Coordinates of C-alpha atoms in Angstrom, one line a residue:
X1 CA 9.2 56.3 262.1
X2 CA 7.0 54.1 264.4
X3 CA 3.3 54.3 264.0
X4 CA 1.5 56.5 266.5
X5 CA -0.6 53.8 268.1
X6 CA -1.5 55.1 271.6
X7 CA -5.0 55.9 270.6
X8 CA -6.0 56.7 274.2
X9 CA -3.5 59.5 274.3
X10 CA -4.9 61.3 271.3
X11 CA -7.0 64.4 271.8
X12 CA -10.7 63.5 271.4
X13 CA -12.6 66.0 269.3
X14 CA -15.4 64.3 267.3
X15 CA -16.0 67.2 265.3
X16 CA -15.8 70.7 264.2
X17 CA -13.4 70.6 261.2
X18 CA -13.6 72.3 257.9
X19 CA -14.4 69.8 255.2
X20 CA -13.1 72.1 252.5
X21 CA -9.5 70.9 252.7
X22 CA -10.3 67.4 254.0
X23 CA -9.3 64.3 251.9
X24 CA -12.2 62.6 250.2
X25 CA -12.3 59.0 251.4
X26 CA -12.9 55.7 249.6
X27 CA -13.8 52.5 251.3
X28 CA -10.6 51.4 253.1
X29 CA -11.3 47.6 252.8
X30 CA -11.8 45.4 249.8
X31 CA -15.2 44.0 250.7
X32 CA -18.9 44.7 250.2
X33 CA -20.6 46.5 253.1
X34 CA -23.7 44.7 254.3
X35 CA -22.6 41.5 252.6
X36 CA -19.0 40.4 253.2
X37 CA -18.2 43.1 255.9
X38 CA -20.1 45.6 258.0
X39 CA -19.5 48.6 260.2
X40 CA -19.4 47.4 263.8
X41 CA -18.9 50.8 265.6
X42 CA -18.6 54.4 264.7
X43 CA -16.7 57.4 266.2
X44 CA -18.1 58.4 269.6
X45 CA -19.4 62.0 269.3
X46 CA -20.5 62.3 272.9
X47 CA -18.0 64.4 274.9
X48 CA -19.1 62.9 278.2
X49 CA -19.1 59.4 279.7
X50 CA -21.9 58.2 277.4
X51 CA -21.4 56.9 273.9
X52 CA -23.2 58.1 270.8
X53 CA -22.6 57.7 267.0
X54 CA -23.1 60.3 264.4
X55 CA -26.8 59.4 264.0
X56 CA -27.5 60.0 267.7
X57 CA -27.7 56.2 268.2
X58 CA -25.6 53.9 270.3
X59 CA -23.4 52.1 267.8
X60 CA -20.2 53.2 269.5
X61 CA -18.5 53.1 272.9
X62 CA -17.1 55.7 275.2
X63 CA -14.1 57.4 273.6
X64 CA -14.1 55.4 270.4
X65 CA -11.9 57.3 267.9
X66 CA -12.7 55.8 264.6
X67 CA -14.8 53.6 262.4
X68 CA -14.6 49.8 262.7
X69 CA -15.0 47.8 259.4
X70 CA -15.5 44.3 260.6
X71 CA -15.6 40.8 259.1
X72 CA -18.4 38.3 260.0
X73 CA -16.0 35.5 261.0
X74 CA -12.5 34.4 261.6
X75 CA -12.9 32.2 258.5
X76 CA -13.3 35.4 256.5
X77 CA -10.2 36.9 257.9
X78 CA -8.2 33.7 257.2
X79 CA -9.5 33.9 253.6
X80 CA -7.8 37.3 253.3
X81 CA -9.4 40.7 253.0
X82 CA -7.3 43.6 251.8
X83 CA -6.9 47.0 253.6
X84 CA -6.5 49.8 251.1
X85 CA -5.6 53.4 251.3
X86 CA -8.7 55.6 251.6
X87 CA -7.0 58.6 250.0
X88 CA -3.6 59.5 248.4
X89 CA -0.7 60.5 250.5
X90 CA 2.6 59.6 252.1
X91 CA 3.2 56.7 254.5
X92 CA 4.3 58.3 257.7
X93 CA 4.7 55.2 259.8
X94 CA 4.0 51.5 260.0
X95 CA 4.1 48.6 262.5
X96 CA 4.1 44.9 261.7
X97 CA 4.9 41.7 263.6
X98 CA 2.3 41.7 266.3
X99 CA 0.4 38.4 266.7
X100 CA -3.2 37.9 265.6
X101 CA -5.2 36.8 268.6
X102 CA -8.3 37.8 270.6
X103 CA -7.2 40.2 273.3
X104 CA -8.6 39.2 276.7
X105 CA -8.6 42.1 279.2
X106 CA -7.6 39.7 282.0
X107 CA -4.6 38.3 280.1
X108 CA -2.2 40.9 281.4
X109 CA -0.8 41.6 278.0
X110 CA 1.3 44.8 277.9
X111 CA -0.2 46.8 275.0
X112 CA 0.9 50.2 276.2
X113 CA 1.4 52.3 273.1
X114 CA 0.5 49.4 270.8
X115 CA -3.3 49.2 271.1
X116 CA -3.6 49.7 267.4
X117 CA -1.7 46.5 266.7
X118 CA -0.1 46.3 263.2
X119 CA -1.0 49.2 261.1
X120 CA -0.2 52.2 258.9
X121 CA -0.4 56.0 259.2
X122 CA -0.8 58.0 256.0
X123 CA -0.2 61.8 255.8
X124 CA -2.6 63.5 253.4
X125 CA -1.2 67.0 253.8
X126 CA -2.6 70.2 255.5
X127 CA -2.6 68.4 258.9
X128 CA -4.8 65.5 257.7
X129 CA -3.9 61.9 258.3
X130 CA -5.6 58.4 258.4
X131 CA -4.6 55.5 260.7
X132 CA -5.3 51.9 259.9
X133 CA -5.2 49.5 262.8
X134 CA -5.4 45.8 263.7
X135 CA -3.9 44.5 260.5
X136 CA -2.7 40.9 260.1
X137 CA 0.8 39.9 261.2
X138 CA 3.2 40.0 258.3
X139 CA 0.6 41.5 256.0
X140 CA 1.8 45.2 255.8
X141 CA 2.9 45.9 252.2
X142 CA 4.2 49.5 252.4
X143 CA 7.1 51.3 254.0
X144 CA 7.6 54.7 255.6
X145 CA 8.0 57.3 252.9
X146 CA 6.1 55.4 250.3
X147 CA 3.7 57.4 248.1
X148 CA 0.3 55.8 247.8
X149 CA -2.8 56.4 245.8
X150 CA -6.4 55.9 246.8
X151 CA -7.0 52.1 246.5
X152 CA -3.3 51.1 247.1
X153 CA -3.1 47.8 249.0
X154 CA -1.7 48.4 252.5
X155 CA -2.1 44.9 253.9
X156 CA -4.9 42.7 255.3
X157 CA -7.5 42.8 258.0
X158 CA -6.3 41.0 261.1
X159 CA -6.7 40.5 264.8
X160 CA -3.7 42.3 266.3
X161 CA -3.6 44.8 269.2
X162 CA -6.5 45.5 271.5
X163 CA -9.3 43.8 269.7
X164 CA -11.7 40.9 270.1
X165 CA -12.9 40.5 266.5
X166 CA -11.3 40.8 263.1
X167 CA -11.7 44.3 261.8
X168 CA -10.0 47.4 260.5
X169 CA -10.1 50.4 262.7
X170 CA -9.9 53.6 260.6
X171 CA -9.2 56.9 262.3
X172 CA -9.2 60.3 260.5
X173 CA -7.4 63.2 262.2
X174 CA -6.8 66.9 261.5
X175 CA -3.8 68.3 263.4
X176 CA -3.9 65.4 265.7
X177 CA -7.6 65.7 266.6
X178 CA -10.1 63.0 265.7
X179 CA -12.7 63.9 263.0
X180 CA -15.7 61.8 262.2
X181 CA -15.8 61.3 258.4
X182 CA -19.6 60.8 258.6
X183 CA -20.2 64.2 260.2
X184 CA -17.0 66.3 260.2
X185 CA -18.8 69.4 261.5
X186 CA -19.4 67.6 264.8
X187 CA -22.4 66.6 266.9
X188 CA -25.0 64.1 265.7
X189 CA -27.9 64.0 263.3
X190 CA -28.6 62.9 259.8
X191 CA -25.5 62.5 257.6
X192 CA -25.1 65.6 255.6
X193 CA -23.5 66.7 252.3
X194 CA -20.3 67.4 254.2
X195 CA -19.6 63.7 254.9
X196 CA -16.2 62.9 253.5
X197 CA -17.0 59.6 251.8
X198 CA -16.7 59.6 248.0
X199 CA -19.6 57.1 247.9
X200 CA -22.1 57.6 250.7
X201 CA -22.0 54.7 253.2
X202 CA -25.5 53.7 254.4
X203 CA -26.1 53.5 258.1
X204 CA -27.1 50.2 259.6
X205 CA -28.0 50.4 263.3
X206 CA -27.1 46.8 264.1
X207 CA -28.0 43.6 262.3
X208 CA -27.4 39.9 261.8
X209 CA -24.1 38.5 260.6
X210 CA -25.0 34.8 260.2
X211 CA -27.5 32.1 261.0
X212 CA -27.2 28.4 261.0
X213 CA -28.3 25.0 262.2
X214 CA -26.5 22.7 264.8
X215 CA -27.5 19.6 266.6
X216 CA -26.8 21.2 270.0
X217 CA -26.3 24.8 271.1
X218 CA -23.0 25.7 269.6
X219 CA -20.0 27.2 271.3
X220 CA -19.8 30.9 270.8
X221 CA -16.2 30.6 269.7
X222 CA -17.4 28.3 266.9
X223 CA -20.1 30.8 265.8
X224 CA -17.5 33.6 265.7
X225 CA -15.0 31.4 263.8
X226 CA -17.7 30.5 261.2
X227 CA -17.5 26.8 261.9
X228 CA -20.7 26.2 263.9
X229 CA -23.2 25.4 261.0
X230 CA -23.9 21.8 260.0
X231 CA -24.2 21.0 256.3
X232 CA -26.6 18.0 256.6
X233 CA -29.1 16.6 259.1
X234 CA -28.5 13.0 260.1
X235 CA -31.8 11.1 260.3
X236 CA -31.0 10.1 263.9
X237 CA -29.9 13.5 265.1
X238 CA -31.2 14.0 268.7
X239 CA -32.2 17.6 268.1
X240 CA -32.0 20.6 265.8
X241 CA -31.0 24.0 267.0
X242 CA -31.2 27.3 265.0
X243 CA -28.8 30.1 266.0
X244 CA -28.3 33.7 265.0
X245 CA -25.2 35.8 265.3
X246 CA -25.6 39.6 265.4
X247 CA -24.1 43.0 266.3
X248 CA -25.3 46.3 267.7
X249 CA -27.9 44.9 270.1
X250 CA -30.2 47.3 272.0
X251 CA -32.3 46.6 275.0
X252 CA -35.7 45.3 273.9
X253 CA -34.5 43.9 270.6
X254 CA -36.0 40.5 269.7
X255 CA -34.2 37.7 267.8
X256 CA -36.7 35.4 266.1
X257 CA -35.3 32.0 265.2
X258 CA -37.1 29.6 262.8
X259 CA -36.3 26.1 261.5
X260 CA -37.8 25.4 258.1
X261 CA -38.1 21.8 256.9
X262 CA -37.3 20.2 253.5
X263 CA -40.9 20.8 252.3
X264 CA -40.9 24.5 253.3
X265 CA -42.9 24.0 256.5
X266 CA -42.0 25.7 259.7
X267 CA -40.9 23.1 262.2
X268 CA -40.0 25.4 265.1
X269 CA -40.0 29.1 266.0
X270 CA -38.8 30.9 269.0
X271 CA -38.4 34.6 270.1
X272 CA -35.7 35.8 272.5
X273 CA -35.7 39.3 273.9
X274 CA -32.3 41.0 274.4
X275 CA -32.0 42.7 277.7
X276 CA -28.9 44.9 277.2
X277 CA -26.8 46.6 274.6
X278 CA -24.1 44.3 273.2
X279 CA -21.5 44.9 270.5
X280 CA -21.9 41.2 269.4
X281 CA -24.1 38.4 270.5
X282 CA -25.7 35.1 269.5
X283 CA -28.9 33.3 270.5
X284 CA -29.9 29.7 269.9
X285 CA -33.0 27.6 270.4
X286 CA -34.3 24.3 268.9
X287 CA -36.4 21.2 269.3
X288 CA -35.8 17.6 270.2
X289 CA -36.4 14.9 267.7
X290 CA -39.7 13.0 268.0
X291 CA -39.0 10.7 265.1
X292 CA -36.3 10.3 262.5
X293 CA -35.6 13.5 260.5
X294 CA -36.6 13.2 256.8
X295 CA -34.0 13.7 254.1
X296 CA -33.5 17.1 252.4
X297 CA -32.4 20.6 253.0
X298 CA -33.2 22.3 256.3
X299 CA -33.0 26.1 256.8
X300 CA -32.3 28.3 259.8
X301 CA -33.7 31.8 259.6
X302 CA -32.8 34.5 262.1
X303 CA -34.7 37.8 262.2
X304 CA -33.8 40.9 264.3
X305 CA -36.8 42.9 265.4
X306 CA -36.6 46.4 266.8
X307 CA -39.8 48.2 267.9
X308 CA -41.8 45.3 266.5
X309 CA -40.3 45.7 263.0
X310 CA -37.9 43.3 261.3
X311 CA -34.7 45.3 260.6
X312 CA -32.5 42.4 259.4
X313 CA -32.7 38.8 258.4
X314 CA -30.1 36.0 257.9
X315 CA -30.8 32.6 256.5
X316 CA -28.6 29.5 256.0
X317 CA -29.6 26.1 254.7
X318 CA -27.8 22.8 255.3
X319 CA -27.0 22.6 251.6
X320 CA -25.3 26.0 251.5
X321 CA -21.8 24.6 252.3
X322 CA -19.2 25.9 254.7
X323 CA -19.2 29.6 255.6
X324 CA -16.4 31.3 253.7
X325 CA -17.3 35.0 254.1

């Protein structure tokens, strides 16, 4: 049986479902939330053209039918991060063989019925099923009809289908209708006791994925790939640039960038206000050399401010080595 991957064709009901017979879900990825992975977007619970996540915030987009567990870089994806079954059940369908690549809307790729990319559907009984999307090419480890337990390896996070960043899209459905595991009763508000996660997953309303130093403003592709940060400062470098890479931007957010010298002194600081909501973004700023840079470790610090308060911080020193997560 082929995987049911035409997500747009599914009925959208972000809600009212009895949690009594629902499967209890474990984390569907082998990573640490807030460290080696993060939740990029939640199920859209707004029935109209606007988008709203289960906390009545905007970490979603119109019609989004699942939870996106994302990686901070392509380097992390290439290192291999397992997708695992969130609950026991029977594999109802799989797809594998689609290429891992960033989908560009203008490319003209025909993804009709294959938006999900490589993936797996698991039947949990009583009309409940989970769907795992955007897995890596050639990584799917199970076959239709297999019995799986919670924690069984299904494959790896990839970049297949209609996606622009490496992540696992997890959908939960009851009789074909989408249910938000954070708030299965529907609507939005504080996560209640009816949430379906075995271990409660904390809500992070946007944050920073990485920070680093470069000698010029880096290419965004290099930032997303995890290859933009330098690991030493040459004495004759013409300039030093601090950058921060984040997700879940809201209008009015501020990114504060700081360059800290080998002695712990602040060499440069800059604040950039974000003008619009963005799923992912980066900002960079720096200073030209006025003399030769002294030897030692330099650090870039990025802080995300919302309503005047710091809600997340990322730091990276030149001695930290290549980004691997």
